[in-house]
Amino acid sequence: MTTDSAAQSFLEYQATGQVVSAPGRVNLIGEHIDYHGLAVLPMAMGQAVRVAFRTRSDRQIRVSSSGFGVREFAWTRELAPAASGDWENYVRAAAQAIGRKWGAGRGIDAAVASDLPPAAGLSSSSALLVALALCLLRANGLEASFEELMDILPDGEQFVGTRGGGMDHAAILASRPGCASLVAFDPLSARPIPIPHDWTFLVLHSLEMAEKSGALRNEYNARRWAGTGALQRLGFHSYRQALDGRAEEELSALAQQLDPGMERDSFLHVTGEAQRVLAAVAALEQANATGFGQLLNQSHASLRDKLRVSCPALDRLVEAATESGALGARLTGAGFGGCAVAFCMQADLAKVRRSLVDGYYAGRTDFDENRHVIPVTPGPGALFARQ
């Protein structure tokens, strides 16, 4: 299907059916720790995946997307994966998540439109999964609570071979306008944390792709297993137990019991990042911009040096952002490419943006300022957006 054909289908389904919008998310701080059950601090973006659909009378699911073609299959309770790396797996993941809980029902004809860059660390794939799941629910007259959706959607990502946590889905579903979300697990909660009105964020694309469902899948998963292995060797059953009442110095001493390498470094990153999340919440509540920016810088250093998920392009971009006047910057998302998030005061936004365009991005023929330097306003999640 051509781009024009997919766009035409979107307009057709929009006119005769319904549209579901699921925002991307930018994680302000708390990277590679949600899958260890630790709290994180994302916010929803204004940019989103939008799916226009109409309900069918049979169980066929047919979805088209500009640039990615058409995928069609029969909806059954248990579905086999499509080819590794194929975007159809996100469609199948949504159908299987809904089907396992409520049974396979009526299918949909759907068309996807998005202003989220793919493979950028902004959860475009999770937004697609959420949007498609909500479409299937609506097509079958079903309603689901935040808790019910969070019970089934994170496992859907594993359909494509990655083992993540629930941060992306929680932020995409439950964010509130003007707020970051302190997403905690066991028990699940998403507490809105207001962002001071004179603070602002830029999402900056490194121009390096970070395709988590492709070649880097094993690298992503290895970080999770290293963190879990460190816990087991130290005799803890969870990172909450390891963190309980322990200062940074005690945690560093514990880490010395591990052999040098990924397990030790993962333990240090996870415990340090968990403490930074709580400090960032306090900085937001106190409107401490300098302190918040320093925490972002510390987070990036840990992701670069301990977890080793950065890349030269992201490191240069983060450095360029702070040199341009940002108070802090860090990679956001799984890493290995994709985006950084930079924090600055609203009054400095134009200066920071222009400095980056004229500096880091100068001479790049693949650079598009509107797509790669994105001012971000904290928006509503899919459960609170006007559809």
mmCIF file of C-alpha atoms in Angstrom:
data_model
loop_
_atom_site.group_PDB
_atom_site.id
_atom_site.type_symbol
_atom_site.label_atom_id
_atom_site.label_comp_id
_atom_site.label_asym_id
_atom_site.label_seq_id
_atom_site.Cartn_x
_atom_site.Cartn_y
_atom_site.Cartn_z
ATOM 1 C CA MET A 1 0.000 0.000 0.000
ATOM 2 C CA THR A 2 1.322 3.444 -0.866
ATOM 3 C CA THR A 3 1.546 6.333 1.576
ATOM 4 C CA ASP A 4 -1.363 8.000 -0.232
ATOM 5 C CA SER A 5 -3.466 4.823 0.033
ATOM 6 C CA ALA A 6 -2.847 4.518 3.771
ATOM 7 C CA ALA A 7 -3.700 8.191 4.301
ATOM 8 C CA GLN A 8 -6.873 7.766 2.257
ATOM 9 C CA SER A 9 -7.887 4.768 4.375
ATOM 10 C CA PHE A 10 -7.308 6.797 7.538
ATOM 11 C CA LEU A 11 -9.600 9.571 6.312
ATOM 12 C CA GLU A 12 -12.226 7.049 5.230
ATOM 13 C CA TYR A 13 -12.273 5.208 8.558
ATOM 14 C CA GLN A 14 -12.154 8.498 10.447
ATOM 15 C CA ALA A 15 -15.307 9.628 8.643
ATOM 16 C CA THR A 16 -17.246 6.388 9.047
ATOM 17 C CA GLY A 17 -15.787 4.885 12.216
ATOM 18 C CA GLN A 18 -13.770 5.991 15.223
ATOM 19 C CA VAL A 19 -10.272 7.275 16.028
ATOM 20 C CA VAL A 20 -8.128 6.296 19.008
ATOM 21 C CA SER A 21 -5.081 8.355 19.998
ATOM 22 C CA ALA A 22 -2.225 7.041 22.156
ATOM 23 C CA PRO A 23 0.611 9.478 22.947
ATOM 24 C CA GLY A 24 4.287 8.794 22.890
ATOM 25 C CA ARG A 25 6.112 9.165 26.139
ATOM 26 C CA VAL A 26 9.412 10.658 27.163
ATOM 27 C CA ASN A 27 10.987 9.211 30.270
ATOM 28 C CA LEU A 28 12.417 12.094 32.261
ATOM 29 C CA ILE A 29 14.412 9.843 34.586
ATOM 30 C CA GLY A 30 14.393 6.224 35.714
ATOM 31 C CA GLU A 31 15.895 4.286 32.817
ATOM 32 C CA HIS A 32 16.205 0.483 32.684
ATOM 33 C CA ILE A 33 14.701 0.059 36.152
ATOM 34 C CA ASP A 34 10.950 -0.399 35.607
ATOM 35 C CA TYR A 35 11.495 -4.050 34.700
ATOM 36 C CA HIS A 36 13.082 -4.451 38.135
ATOM 37 C CA GLY A 37 9.884 -3.177 39.767
ATOM 38 C CA LEU A 38 11.227 0.292 40.615
ATOM 39 C CA ALA A 39 9.479 3.643 40.216
ATOM 40 C CA VAL A 40 10.089 5.828 37.154
ATOM 41 C CA LEU A 41 9.170 9.360 36.073
ATOM 42 C CA PRO A 42 7.844 9.630 32.489
ATOM 43 C CA MET A 43 5.393 12.033 30.902
ATOM 44 C CA ALA A 44 3.120 11.769 27.868
ATOM 45 C CA MET A 45 3.873 13.859 24.786
ATOM 46 C CA GLY A 46 1.582 15.761 22.470
ATOM 47 C CA GLN A 47 2.838 13.628 19.581
ATOM 48 C CA ALA A 48 0.885 10.397 19.222
ATOM 49 C CA VAL A 49 -0.060 7.304 17.268
ATOM 50 C CA ARG A 50 -3.596 7.645 15.905
ATOM 51 C CA VAL A 51 -5.618 4.723 14.628
ATOM 52 C CA ALA A 52 -8.834 5.219 12.654
ATOM 53 C CA PHE A 53 -10.936 2.076 12.449
ATOM 54 C CA ARG A 54 -14.285 0.578 11.588
ATOM 55 C CA THR A 55 -15.701 -2.617 13.022
ATOM 56 C CA ARG A 56 -16.040 -5.705 10.860
ATOM 57 C CA SER A 57 -18.674 -8.432 11.108
ATOM 58 C CA ASP A 58 -16.056 -11.218 11.044
ATOM 59 C CA ARG A 59 -12.832 -11.872 12.964
ATOM 60 C CA GLN A 60 -10.395 -10.514 10.399
ATOM 61 C CA ILE A 61 -8.005 -7.776 11.506
ATOM 62 C CA ARG A 62 -6.641 -5.621 8.695
ATOM 63 C CA VAL A 63 -4.301 -2.728 9.497
ATOM 64 C CA SER A 64 -2.494 -0.381 7.105
ATOM 65 C CA SER A 65 0.269 2.102 7.849
ATOM 66 C CA SER A 66 2.084 4.587 5.639
ATOM 67 C CA GLY A 67 5.516 3.245 4.830
ATOM 68 C CA PHE A 68 4.891 -0.155 6.413
ATOM 69 C CA GLY A 69 2.190 -1.644 4.219
ATOM 70 C CA VAL A 70 -0.871 -3.733 5.073
ATOM 71 C CA ARG A 71 -1.104 -6.618 7.517
ATOM 72 C CA GLU A 72 -4.122 -8.919 7.783
ATOM 73 C CA PHE A 73 -4.871 -12.053 9.795
ATOM 74 C CA ALA A 74 -7.729 -13.931 11.458
ATOM 75 C CA TRP A 75 -8.156 -13.146 15.151
ATOM 76 C CA THR A 76 -7.992 -16.211 17.370
ATOM 77 C CA ARG A 77 -7.370 -16.510 21.099
ATOM 78 C CA GLU A 78 -3.798 -17.719 20.573
ATOM 79 C CA LEU A 79 -1.728 -16.217 17.771
ATOM 80 C CA ALA A 80 1.669 -17.183 16.427
ATOM 81 C CA PRO A 81 4.219 -14.379 15.956
ATOM 82 C CA ALA A 82 4.845 -12.915 12.529
ATOM 83 C CA ALA A 83 8.383 -12.734 11.154
ATOM 84 C CA SER A 84 10.944 -11.369 13.612
ATOM 85 C CA GLY A 85 11.132 -7.574 13.431
ATOM 86 C CA ASP A 86 7.860 -7.219 11.483
ATOM 87 C CA TRP A 87 5.548 -4.480 12.773
ATOM 88 C CA GLU A 88 2.649 -6.923 12.453
ATOM 89 C CA ASN A 89 3.811 -8.382 15.764
ATOM 90 C CA TYR A 90 2.489 -5.286 17.554
ATOM 91 C CA VAL A 91 -0.911 -5.795 15.941
ATOM 92 C CA ARG A 92 -0.848 -9.460 16.918
ATOM 93 C CA ALA A 93 0.301 -8.577 20.439
ATOM 94 C CA ALA A 94 -2.707 -6.288 20.928
ATOM 95 C CA ALA A 95 -5.106 -8.914 19.574
ATOM 96 C CA GLN A 96 -3.642 -11.655 21.734
ATOM 97 C CA ALA A 97 -3.673 -9.512 24.888
ATOM 98 C CA ILE A 98 -7.373 -8.706 24.415
ATOM 99 C CA GLY A 99 -8.245 -12.203 23.190
ATOM 100 C CA ARG A 100 -6.699 -13.999 26.139
ATOM 101 C CA LYS A 101 -8.720 -11.972 28.623
ATOM 102 C CA TRP A 102 -12.019 -11.409 26.811
ATOM 103 C CA GLY A 103 -11.867 -13.857 23.923
ATOM 104 C CA ALA A 104 -11.448 -13.111 20.226
ATOM 105 C CA GLY A 105 -14.278 -10.976 18.913
ATOM 106 C CA ARG A 106 -15.130 -8.862 15.914
ATOM 107 C CA GLY A 107 -12.187 -7.675 13.867
ATOM 108 C CA ILE A 108 -11.418 -4.231 12.500
ATOM 109 C CA ASP A 109 -10.269 -2.439 9.379
ATOM 110 C CA ALA A 110 -7.790 0.158 10.609
ATOM 111 C CA ALA A 111 -5.273 2.706 9.365
ATOM 112 C CA VAL A 112 -2.396 4.081 11.419
ATOM 113 C CA ALA A 113 -1.102 7.658 11.349
ATOM 114 C CA SER A 114 1.682 8.907 13.595
ATOM 115 C CA ASP A 115 3.836 11.963 14.167
ATOM 116 C CA LEU A 116 6.128 9.982 16.476
ATOM 117 C CA PRO A 117 9.505 9.051 14.986
ATOM 118 C CA PRO A 118 10.001 5.256 15.076
ATOM 119 C CA ALA A 119 12.932 3.603 16.873
ATOM 120 C CA ALA A 120 13.655 6.817 18.780
ATOM 121 C CA GLY A 121 13.090 5.787 22.400
ATOM 122 C CA LEU A 122 9.704 7.540 22.566
ATOM 123 C CA SER A 123 7.605 4.368 22.822
ATOM 124 C CA SER A 124 6.050 4.578 19.376
ATOM 125 C CA SER A 125 5.682 0.785 19.418
ATOM 126 C CA SER A 126 4.005 0.760 22.838
ATOM 127 C CA ALA A 127 1.708 3.598 21.736
ATOM 128 C CA LEU A 128 0.742 1.521 18.695
ATOM 129 C CA LEU A 129 0.047 -1.486 20.914
ATOM 130 C CA VAL A 130 -2.088 0.591 23.307
ATOM 131 C CA ALA A 131 -4.021 2.261 20.483
ATOM 132 C CA LEU A 132 -4.773 -1.032 18.743
ATOM 133 C CA ALA A 133 -5.861 -2.675 21.992
ATOM 134 C CA LEU A 134 -8.264 0.205 22.686
ATOM 135 C CA CYS A 135 -9.624 -0.084 19.128
ATOM 136 C CA LEU A 136 -10.370 -3.786 19.601
ATOM 137 C CA LEU A 137 -12.049 -3.110 22.934
ATOM 138 C CA ARG A 138 -14.276 -0.409 21.439
ATOM 139 C CA ALA A 139 -15.101 -2.521 18.397
ATOM 140 C CA ASN A 140 -16.470 -5.177 20.741
ATOM 141 C CA GLY A 141 -18.255 -2.885 23.196
ATOM 142 C CA LEU A 142 -15.794 -3.633 25.989
ATOM 143 C CA GLU A 143 -14.412 -1.322 28.656
ATOM 144 C CA ALA A 144 -11.236 -1.915 30.634
ATOM 145 C CA SER A 145 -9.795 -0.166 33.659
ATOM 146 C CA PHE A 146 -6.229 1.131 33.902
ATOM 147 C CA GLU A 147 -5.388 -1.802 36.157
ATOM 148 C CA GLU A 148 -6.860 -4.345 33.737
ATOM 149 C CA LEU A 149 -4.955 -2.884 30.803
ATOM 150 C CA MET A 150 -1.725 -2.809 32.780
ATOM 151 C CA ASP A 151 -2.252 -6.450 33.659
ATOM 152 C CA ILE A 152 -2.241 -7.524 30.008
ATOM 153 C CA LEU A 153 -0.368 -4.966 27.887
ATOM 154 C CA PRO A 154 3.236 -5.162 29.196
ATOM 155 C CA ASP A 155 3.336 -8.859 28.350
ATOM 156 C CA GLY A 156 2.311 -7.950 24.825
ATOM 157 C CA GLU A 157 5.700 -6.330 24.197
ATOM 158 C CA GLN A 158 7.293 -9.720 24.822
ATOM 159 C CA PHE A 159 5.508 -10.915 21.679
ATOM 160 C CA VAL A 160 8.238 -9.071 19.764
ATOM 161 C CA GLY A 161 11.029 -10.555 21.864
ATOM 162 C CA THR A 162 11.849 -7.800 24.355
ATOM 163 C CA ARG A 163 11.407 -8.121 28.094
ATOM 164 C CA GLY A 164 10.503 -4.683 29.371
ATOM 165 C CA GLY A 165 8.570 -3.289 32.301
ATOM 166 C CA GLY A 166 5.275 -1.432 32.450
ATOM 167 C CA MET A 167 6.440 2.175 32.437
ATOM 168 C CA ASP A 168 5.635 2.874 28.793
ATOM 169 C CA HIS A 169 2.074 1.600 28.966
ATOM 170 C CA ALA A 170 1.359 3.342 32.282
ATOM 171 C CA ALA A 171 2.550 6.704 30.964
ATOM 172 C CA ILE A 172 0.747 6.280 27.637
ATOM 173 C CA LEU A 173 -2.502 5.370 29.380
ATOM 174 C CA ALA A 174 -2.660 7.434 32.556
ATOM 175 C CA SER A 175 -0.593 10.635 32.245
ATOM 176 C CA ARG A 176 -2.255 13.916 33.187
ATOM 177 C CA PRO A 177 -1.819 17.238 31.346
ATOM 178 C CA GLY A 178 0.925 19.426 32.794
ATOM 179 C CA CYS A 179 2.347 16.603 34.874
ATOM 180 C CA ALA A 180 4.968 13.928 34.926
ATOM 181 C CA SER A 181 3.813 10.575 36.303
ATOM 182 C CA LEU A 182 5.559 8.821 39.157
ATOM 183 C CA VAL A 183 4.812 5.280 38.043
ATOM 184 C CA ALA A 184 5.292 2.697 40.786
ATOM 185 C CA PHE A 185 4.725 -1.045 40.721
ATOM 186 C CA ASP A 186 3.460 -3.707 43.127
ATOM 187 C CA PRO A 187 1.038 -2.138 43.810
ATOM 188 C CA LEU A 188 0.624 -0.305 40.530
ATOM 189 C CA SER A 189 0.095 3.444 40.741
ATOM 190 C CA ALA A 190 0.619 6.522 38.572
ATOM 191 C CA ARG A 191 0.847 9.686 40.688
ATOM 192 C CA PRO A 192 0.774 13.001 38.793
ATOM 193 C CA ILE A 193 3.678 15.317 39.676
ATOM 194 C CA PRO A 194 3.048 18.875 38.410
ATOM 195 C CA ILE A 195 5.831 20.359 36.291
ATOM 196 C CA PRO A 196 6.582 24.053 37.006
ATOM 197 C CA HIS A 197 5.097 26.224 34.262
ATOM 198 C CA ASP A 198 8.436 27.848 33.382
ATOM 199 C CA TRP A 199 10.208 24.503 32.857
ATOM 200 C CA THR A 200 10.327 22.945 29.423
ATOM 201 C CA PHE A 201 11.826 19.965 27.620
ATOM 202 C CA LEU A 202 13.218 19.234 24.180
ATOM 203 C CA VAL A 203 13.284 15.773 22.672
ATOM 204 C CA LEU A 204 16.359 15.589 20.453
ATOM 205 C CA HIS A 205 16.946 12.827 17.916
ATOM 206 C CA SER A 206 20.527 11.603 17.668
ATOM 207 C CA LEU A 207 19.839 10.556 14.046
ATOM 208 C CA GLU A 208 20.911 7.051 15.051
ATOM 209 C CA MET A 209 18.091 4.494 14.958
ATOM 210 C CA ALA A 210 17.419 2.331 18.029
ATOM 211 C CA GLU A 211 15.374 -0.595 16.719
ATOM 212 C CA LYS A 212 14.651 -2.584 19.876
ATOM 213 C CA SER A 213 12.852 -5.367 18.043
ATOM 214 C CA GLY A 214 15.733 -5.876 15.611
ATOM 215 C CA ALA A 215 19.450 -6.508 15.973
ATOM 216 C CA LEU A 216 19.779 -4.824 19.379
ATOM 217 C CA ARG A 217 17.103 -6.959 21.045
ATOM 218 C CA ASN A 218 19.635 -9.248 22.743
ATOM 219 C CA GLU A 219 21.680 -6.301 24.008
ATOM 220 C CA TYR A 220 18.556 -4.776 25.559
ATOM 221 C CA ASN A 221 17.515 -8.025 27.219
ATOM 222 C CA ALA A 222 21.048 -8.700 28.501
ATOM 223 C CA ARG A 223 20.857 -5.622 30.755
ATOM 224 C CA ARG A 224 17.799 -7.023 32.476
ATOM 225 C CA TRP A 225 19.367 -10.422 33.047
ATOM 226 C CA ALA A 226 22.575 -8.843 34.396
ATOM 227 C CA GLY A 227 20.624 -6.819 36.947
ATOM 228 C CA THR A 228 18.659 -9.879 38.021
ATOM 229 C CA GLY A 229 21.818 -11.967 38.254
ATOM 230 C CA ALA A 230 23.447 -9.403 40.532
ATOM 231 C CA LEU A 231 20.474 -9.548 42.911
ATOM 232 C CA GLN A 232 20.623 -13.327 43.101
ATOM 233 C CA ARG A 233 24.348 -13.385 43.814
ATOM 234 C CA LEU A 234 23.896 -10.877 46.630
ATOM 235 C CA GLY A 235 21.032 -12.870 48.158
ATOM 236 C CA PHE A 236 18.208 -10.379 47.570
ATOM 237 C CA HIS A 237 14.818 -11.289 46.133
ATOM 238 C CA SER A 238 14.106 -7.763 44.819
ATOM 239 C CA TYR A 239 15.728 -4.381 44.331
ATOM 240 C CA ARG A 240 13.322 -2.933 46.844
ATOM 241 C CA GLN A 241 14.845 -5.229 49.427
ATOM 242 C CA ALA A 242 18.351 -4.247 48.354
ATOM 243 C CA LEU A 243 17.533 -0.531 48.544
ATOM 244 C CA ASP A 244 15.604 -0.669 51.820
ATOM 245 C CA GLY A 245 17.179 1.865 54.169
ATOM 246 C CA ARG A 246 20.594 1.696 52.518
ATOM 247 C CA ALA A 247 22.605 4.777 51.628
ATOM 248 C CA GLU A 248 24.606 5.051 48.415
ATOM 249 C CA GLU A 249 27.827 4.147 50.234
ATOM 250 C CA GLU A 250 26.342 0.904 51.567
ATOM 251 C CA LEU A 251 25.080 -0.063 48.124
ATOM 252 C CA SER A 252 28.507 0.611 46.614
ATOM 253 C CA ALA A 253 30.087 -1.608 49.256
ATOM 254 C CA LEU A 254 27.611 -4.370 48.452
ATOM 255 C CA ALA A 255 28.472 -4.106 44.768
ATOM 256 C CA GLN A 256 32.125 -4.812 45.541
ATOM 257 C CA GLN A 257 31.101 -8.358 46.463
ATOM 258 C CA LEU A 258 30.347 -8.910 42.773
ATOM 259 C CA ASP A 259 33.004 -9.617 40.175
ATOM 260 C CA PRO A 260 33.849 -6.618 37.981
ATOM 261 C CA GLY A 261 31.670 -6.586 34.898
ATOM 262 C CA MET A 262 28.095 -6.132 33.752
ATOM 263 C CA GLU A 263 26.409 -7.584 36.848
ATOM 264 C CA ARG A 264 28.239 -5.245 39.223
ATOM 265 C CA ASP A 265 27.737 -2.238 36.973
ATOM 266 C CA SER A 266 24.054 -3.058 36.435
ATOM 267 C CA PHE A 267 23.499 -3.269 40.191
ATOM 268 C CA LEU A 268 25.151 0.128 40.671
ATOM 269 C CA HIS A 269 23.114 1.697 37.878
ATOM 270 C CA VAL A 270 19.767 0.308 39.029
ATOM 271 C CA THR A 271 20.206 1.287 42.673
ATOM 272 C CA GLY A 272 21.606 4.717 41.811
ATOM 273 C CA GLU A 273 18.900 5.435 39.248
ATOM 274 C CA ALA A 274 16.156 4.459 41.708
ATOM 275 C CA GLN A 275 17.504 7.003 44.181
ATOM 276 C CA ARG A 276 17.746 9.649 41.463
ATOM 277 C CA VAL A 277 14.049 9.187 40.599
ATOM 278 C CA LEU A 278 12.997 10.021 44.147
ATOM 279 C CA ALA A 279 15.385 12.979 44.230
ATOM 280 C CA ALA A 280 13.934 14.207 40.916
ATOM 281 C CA VAL A 281 10.398 14.112 42.320
ATOM 282 C CA ALA A 282 11.579 16.217 45.256
ATOM 283 C CA ALA A 283 13.281 18.663 42.867
ATOM 284 C CA LEU A 284 10.045 19.010 40.876
ATOM 285 C CA GLU A 285 7.994 19.600 43.994
ATOM 286 C CA GLN A 286 10.500 22.220 45.196
ATOM 287 C CA ALA A 287 10.903 23.777 41.708
ATOM 288 C CA ASN A 288 14.652 23.154 42.051
ATOM 289 C CA ALA A 289 15.676 23.456 38.411
ATOM 290 C CA THR A 290 19.428 23.242 39.007
ATOM 291 C CA GLY A 291 19.083 20.091 41.082
ATOM 292 C CA PHE A 292 16.759 18.477 38.555
ATOM 293 C CA GLY A 293 19.172 19.182 35.720
ATOM 294 C CA GLN A 294 22.092 17.702 37.642
ATOM 295 C CA LEU A 295 20.122 14.499 38.197
ATOM 296 C CA LEU A 296 19.528 14.163 34.450
ATOM 297 C CA ASN A 297 23.256 14.562 33.819
ATOM 298 C CA GLN A 298 24.080 11.949 36.457
ATOM 299 C CA SER A 299 21.563 9.567 34.933
ATOM 300 C CA HIS A 300 23.172 9.851 31.510
ATOM 301 C CA ALA A 301 26.641 9.271 32.939
ATOM 302 C CA SER A 302 25.412 6.076 34.606
ATOM 303 C CA LEU A 303 23.691 4.850 31.444
ATOM 304 C CA ARG A 304 26.870 5.568 29.483
ATOM 305 C CA ASP A 305 29.501 4.238 31.877
ATOM 306 C CA LYS A 306 27.751 1.565 33.938
ATOM 307 C CA LEU A 307 24.927 0.152 31.832
ATOM 308 C CA ARG A 308 26.736 0.950 28.571
ATOM 309 C CA VAL A 309 23.585 1.614 26.540
ATOM 310 C CA SER A 310 24.598 4.984 25.109
ATOM 311 C CA CYS A 311 26.433 5.528 21.828
ATOM 312 C CA PRO A 312 28.829 8.204 20.534
ATOM 313 C CA ALA A 313 26.047 10.134 18.798
ATOM 314 C CA LEU A 314 23.946 10.326 21.979
ATOM 315 C CA ASP A 315 26.956 11.326 24.064
ATOM 316 C CA ARG A 316 27.790 14.153 21.653
ATOM 317 C CA LEU A 317 24.151 15.260 21.605
ATOM 318 C CA VAL A 318 23.857 15.358 25.396
ATOM 319 C CA GLU A 319 27.096 17.334 25.634
ATOM 320 C CA ALA A 320 25.931 19.732 22.924
ATOM 321 C CA ALA A 321 22.625 20.290 24.737
ATOM 322 C CA THR A 322 24.263 21.247 28.022
ATOM 323 C CA GLU A 323 26.799 23.444 26.224
ATOM 324 C CA SER A 324 23.861 25.163 24.499
ATOM 325 C CA GLY A 325 22.301 26.162 27.810
ATOM 326 C CA ALA A 326 20.224 23.173 28.860
ATOM 327 C CA LEU A 327 20.342 22.605 32.617
ATOM 328 C CA GLY A 328 20.488 18.852 32.094
ATOM 329 C CA ALA A 329 20.190 16.198 29.414
ATOM 330 C CA ARG A 330 20.220 12.431 29.116
ATOM 331 C CA LEU A 331 19.381 9.663 26.707
ATOM 332 C CA THR A 332 15.783 8.555 27.015
ATOM 333 C CA GLY A 333 14.425 5.138 26.150
ATOM 334 C CA ALA A 334 16.326 1.894 25.831
ATOM 335 C CA GLY A 335 19.407 3.585 24.384
ATOM 336 C CA PHE A 336 21.763 2.373 21.637
ATOM 337 C CA GLY A 337 20.582 5.376 19.590
ATOM 338 C CA GLY A 338 17.285 7.198 19.430
ATOM 339 C CA CYS A 339 16.622 10.340 21.441
ATOM 340 C CA ALA A 340 17.871 12.438 24.303
ATOM 341 C CA VAL A 341 15.731 14.669 26.480
ATOM 342 C CA ALA A 342 17.071 18.107 27.377
ATOM 343 C CA PHE A 343 15.695 20.276 30.179
ATOM 344 C CA CYS A 344 15.835 24.050 30.190
ATOM 345 C CA MET A 345 13.896 27.053 31.351
ATOM 346 C CA GLN A 346 11.160 28.275 29.015
ATOM 347 C CA ALA A 347 12.988 31.592 28.604
ATOM 348 C CA ASP A 348 16.052 29.766 27.227
ATOM 349 C CA LEU A 349 14.236 27.396 24.868
ATOM 350 C CA ALA A 350 14.752 29.335 21.629
ATOM 351 C CA LYS A 351 18.452 29.871 22.354
ATOM 352 C CA VAL A 352 19.071 26.210 23.182
ATOM 353 C CA ARG A 353 17.179 25.050 20.121
ATOM 354 C CA ARG A 354 18.969 27.405 17.729
ATOM 355 C CA SER A 355 22.374 26.504 19.149
ATOM 356 C CA LEU A 356 21.715 22.793 18.593
ATOM 357 C CA VAL A 357 20.399 23.307 15.062
ATOM 358 C CA ASP A 358 23.438 25.405 14.147
ATOM 359 C CA GLY A 359 25.860 23.125 16.007
ATOM 360 C CA TYR A 360 25.180 19.423 16.502
ATOM 361 C CA TYR A 361 22.884 19.135 13.485
ATOM 362 C CA ALA A 362 24.813 21.446 11.139
ATOM 363 C CA GLY A 363 25.484 19.872 7.772
ATOM 364 C CA ARG A 364 23.335 16.783 8.354
ATOM 365 C CA THR A 365 21.350 16.155 5.185
ATOM 366 C CA ASP A 366 19.085 13.712 7.054
ATOM 367 C CA PHE A 367 18.089 16.362 9.624
ATOM 368 C CA ASP A 368 14.536 17.729 9.769
ATOM 369 C CA GLU A 369 14.134 20.288 12.540
ATOM 370 C CA ASN A 370 10.399 19.692 12.929
ATOM 371 C CA ARG A 371 10.911 15.932 13.392
ATOM 372 C CA HIS A 372 14.228 15.848 15.223
ATOM 373 C CA VAL A 373 14.082 18.823 17.645
ATOM 374 C CA ILE A 374 10.732 18.535 19.374
ATOM 375 C CA PRO A 375 9.528 20.869 22.157
ATOM 376 C CA VAL A 376 7.481 18.701 24.491
ATOM 377 C CA THR A 377 4.436 19.729 26.482
ATOM 378 C CA PRO A 378 3.259 17.179 29.071
ATOM 379 C CA GLY A 379 -0.050 15.934 27.731
ATOM 380 C CA PRO A 380 -2.840 13.524 28.663
ATOM 381 C CA GLY A 381 -2.641 9.766 28.411
ATOM 382 C CA ALA A 382 -4.945 7.750 26.173
ATOM 383 C CA LEU A 383 -7.472 7.244 28.974
ATOM 384 C CA PHE A 384 -7.814 11.017 29.456
ATOM 385 C CA ALA A 385 -7.327 12.329 25.917
ATOM 386 C CA ARG A 386 -10.272 13.663 23.932
ATOM 387 C CA GLN A 387 -10.678 11.084 21.188
#
